[in-house]
Amino acid sequence: MSFDLWTLGFQAVNVLVLVWLLQRYFWTPVAATIAARQSAAATLLEEAKARKATAEAALAEVDATRAAMAAERDALLATARKDAQAARETVLATAQAEAEALHDTAKAARVRAAETLKASAIEDAQGLALTIAGRLMARLDGAATDAAFLGWLVEGLSALSEADRKALGDAALKVISATPQDSAAQDTLAQAITAAIGHPVTLCFRASPDLIAGHELHSPHFTLLNSWAADLARIKAALALPDASQDTNGQPDAA
Amino acid sequence: MLSAPLFMAGPVPIMPAVVVTWAIMVVLVIGAILLKRRLTAMPSKTQAAAELLVEAVDGQIRDVTGAPPGPYRAFIGTLFLFILIANWSSLIPGVTPPTATMETPAALAGLVFGSIIFFGVKGGGVGGFLRGFALPNPVMIPLNMLESITRGFSMFVRLFGNVMSGVFVIAIVGSLAALLVPIPLMVLELLTGAVQAYIFAILSMVFITSAVEKGTPQPDPENPTPENKES
């Protein structure tokens, strides 16, 4: 086993040269390639992070915008509901007021029409009653009718107080009959009236067909209505005032 | 193991180990040049293997030194690669690996010895490097100097002894047994060659790192300076 110094030197130089060559052609280029790839990967990662951050920011902005739109939509819906409710209540109130006004107007019109119809019916009835009374009177016995009305006239005078009957003699009394009275009838009337009053009075006789039938007494301060026309007038007044007390018994009305 | 020179270059004998080393150099350099021309961002299988080797070397250096691997990559990586290829060259019939002769491991150990001085002086200066021999106290200077020689010698002997013994065993078994019998031993020699290359490279890195750290002023953890605080 020998040890050659030339070989030792050759090998040392060979290895040093190999170190230099491989450093130039292998270790440095390959390490640079690795470093470049790592740098590129790091750059790509940074870019990806930046893009991810940008995308997340955009997404957050979209979410915020969406939330704002939802809130605005809710607010608009609430306002619209409120306005619609107010409008509905206003329309309902207006319609109700109009309906009540129409109802009141219709009711008033109906009342007026009924009153008009009733007045017209009453007027027609009155005319019919007058017509019927006139025709009936024309068929009745005039003397008997005059006698009946004379009796009721005497009853009316008898119902007066003594002071009133005495006051009747102070002035002339006007006796109005439905038909002209002859002198006999006038005497009969004068005797009956004088007897009812209780002292002599001055009488003057008149005829008025408007009375239909009966005899009435008139003075400047006293009137005793005792005719069929007066009875019909009382009936008409009673029909016009249904709640008032009616006096349709044919008794003479003194005023 | 006696070896005769292949030829004489004047008075200089050219031994087979030198020629094999030249062949290994040519193969490695041509391969490196071809690889460099084909380096791309999208690596091929060959480029991926080369990058894997570089990253493995960088990782080992970083684990041992804790420093960036750039200053040591070429030297440590080339030591590992050359020793590995040299050890595995024993598989080629008729070829004696250069590491099976004393001159090559001795040259490698000498280069490691020189690199320890180079990187130690580069890291801490001449004074710092020399002060490293006085640690932990000046009494240790002779022993530290002796240690720096003996550990290089141990590297040389370890590499030479392992590779040479493997070559001897394979040769003896091959001469005694049939042709295929040495194959398991050759496979074992592959493993041994790889392990020895790894051990040689790592020990080189450890010794260099030790020299650099001894020559560099260490921060006092109990009394930190502002620079140390920042770091």
mmCIF file of C-alpha atoms in Angstrom, chain A residues 1-31 33-34 37-38, chain B residues 2 12-15 17-18 21-22 25 29 32-33 35-36 39-41 43 47 50-51 54-55 73-74 77-78 102-104 106-108 111:
data_model
loop_
_atom_site.group_PDB
_atom_site.id
_atom_site.type_symbol
_atom_site.label_atom_id
_atom_site.label_comp_id
_atom_site.label_asym_id
_atom_site.label_seq_id
_atom_site.Cartn_x
_atom_site.Cartn_y
_atom_site.Cartn_z
ATOM 1 C CA MET A 1 0.000 0.000 0.000
ATOM 2 C CA SER A 2 1.650 3.210 -1.239
ATOM 3 C CA PHE A 3 0.759 6.854 -0.888
ATOM 4 C CA ASP A 4 1.428 8.994 -3.947
ATOM 5 C CA LEU A 5 1.652 12.688 -3.280
ATOM 6 C CA TRP A 6 1.132 13.517 -6.978
ATOM 7 C CA THR A 7 -2.180 11.696 -6.849
ATOM 8 C CA LEU A 8 -3.083 13.463 -3.601
ATOM 9 C CA GLY A 9 -2.457 16.798 -5.250
ATOM 10 C CA PHE A 10 -4.290 15.816 -8.419
ATOM 11 C CA GLN A 11 -7.313 14.673 -6.461
ATOM 12 C CA ALA A 12 -7.394 17.804 -4.349
ATOM 13 C CA VAL A 13 -7.191 19.990 -7.418
ATOM 14 C CA ASN A 14 -9.735 17.840 -9.223
ATOM 15 C CA VAL A 15 -12.243 18.179 -6.429
ATOM 16 C CA LEU A 16 -11.668 21.938 -6.176
ATOM 17 C CA VAL A 17 -12.172 22.272 -9.913
ATOM 18 C CA LEU A 18 -15.278 20.114 -9.674
ATOM 19 C CA VAL A 19 -16.612 22.293 -6.878
ATOM 20 C CA TRP A 20 -16.072 25.394 -9.012
ATOM 21 C CA LEU A 21 -17.598 23.847 -12.136
ATOM 22 C CA LEU A 22 -20.624 22.439 -10.378
ATOM 23 C CA GLN A 23 -21.134 25.695 -8.557
ATOM 24 C CA ARG A 24 -21.177 27.439 -11.934
ATOM 25 C CA TYR A 25 -23.252 24.926 -13.858
ATOM 26 C CA PHE A 26 -25.339 23.075 -11.294
ATOM 27 C CA TRP A 27 -25.781 24.334 -7.748
ATOM 28 C CA THR A 28 -26.250 28.036 -8.436
ATOM 29 C CA PRO A 29 -28.513 27.710 -11.535
ATOM 30 C CA VAL A 30 -30.715 25.073 -9.960
ATOM 31 C CA ALA A 31 -30.951 27.011 -6.683
ATOM 32 C CA THR A 33 -34.479 28.280 -10.524
ATOM 33 C CA ILE A 34 -35.954 27.076 -7.244
ATOM 34 C CA ARG A 37 -40.195 29.522 -8.720
ATOM 35 C CA GLN A 38 -40.685 30.192 -5.027
ATOM 36 C CA LEU B 2 -1.198 -1.712 -4.868
ATOM 37 C CA VAL B 12 4.220 12.639 -12.924
ATOM 38 C CA PRO B 13 2.473 9.293 -12.615
ATOM 39 C CA ILE B 14 -1.166 9.305 -13.562
ATOM 40 C CA MET B 15 -2.899 6.798 -11.336
ATOM 41 C CA ALA B 17 -7.968 6.915 -9.404
ATOM 42 C CA VAL B 18 -7.122 10.197 -11.072
ATOM 43 C CA THR B 21 -11.997 11.037 -11.040
ATOM 44 C CA TRP B 22 -11.605 12.856 -14.350
ATOM 45 C CA MET B 25 -15.880 15.053 -13.345
ATOM 46 C CA VAL B 29 -20.037 18.619 -15.526
ATOM 47 C CA ALA B 32 -24.789 19.817 -15.242
ATOM 48 C CA ILE B 33 -24.293 21.803 -18.426
ATOM 49 C CA LEU B 35 -29.329 20.299 -17.243
ATOM 50 C CA LYS B 36 -28.620 24.013 -17.004
ATOM 51 C CA LEU B 39 -33.887 24.559 -16.741
ATOM 52 C CA THR B 40 -37.482 25.741 -16.986
ATOM 53 C CA ALA B 41 -40.198 26.912 -14.639
ATOM 54 C CA PRO B 43 -39.425 21.096 -14.359
ATOM 55 C CA GLN B 47 -34.758 18.779 -13.306
ATOM 56 C CA ALA B 50 -31.817 17.801 -9.439
ATOM 57 C CA GLU B 51 -33.984 20.308 -7.541
ATOM 58 C CA VAL B 54 -30.352 20.752 -4.120
ATOM 59 C CA GLU B 55 -33.211 21.223 -1.678
ATOM 60 C CA ARG B 73 -23.942 24.630 -0.841
ATOM 61 C CA ALA B 74 -21.410 24.160 -3.604
ATOM 62 C CA GLY B 77 -23.005 19.387 -2.112
ATOM 63 C CA THR B 78 -20.087 18.653 -4.406
ATOM 64 C CA MET B 102 -5.732 6.554 0.255
ATOM 65 C CA GLU B 103 -4.928 9.609 -1.858
ATOM 66 C CA THR B 104 -8.521 10.595 -2.666
ATOM 67 C CA ALA B 106 -6.815 12.138 2.122
ATOM 68 C CA ALA B 107 -7.262 14.878 -0.461
ATOM 69 C CA LEU B 108 -10.927 15.253 0.517
ATOM 70 C CA LEU B 111 -9.889 20.063 1.515
#
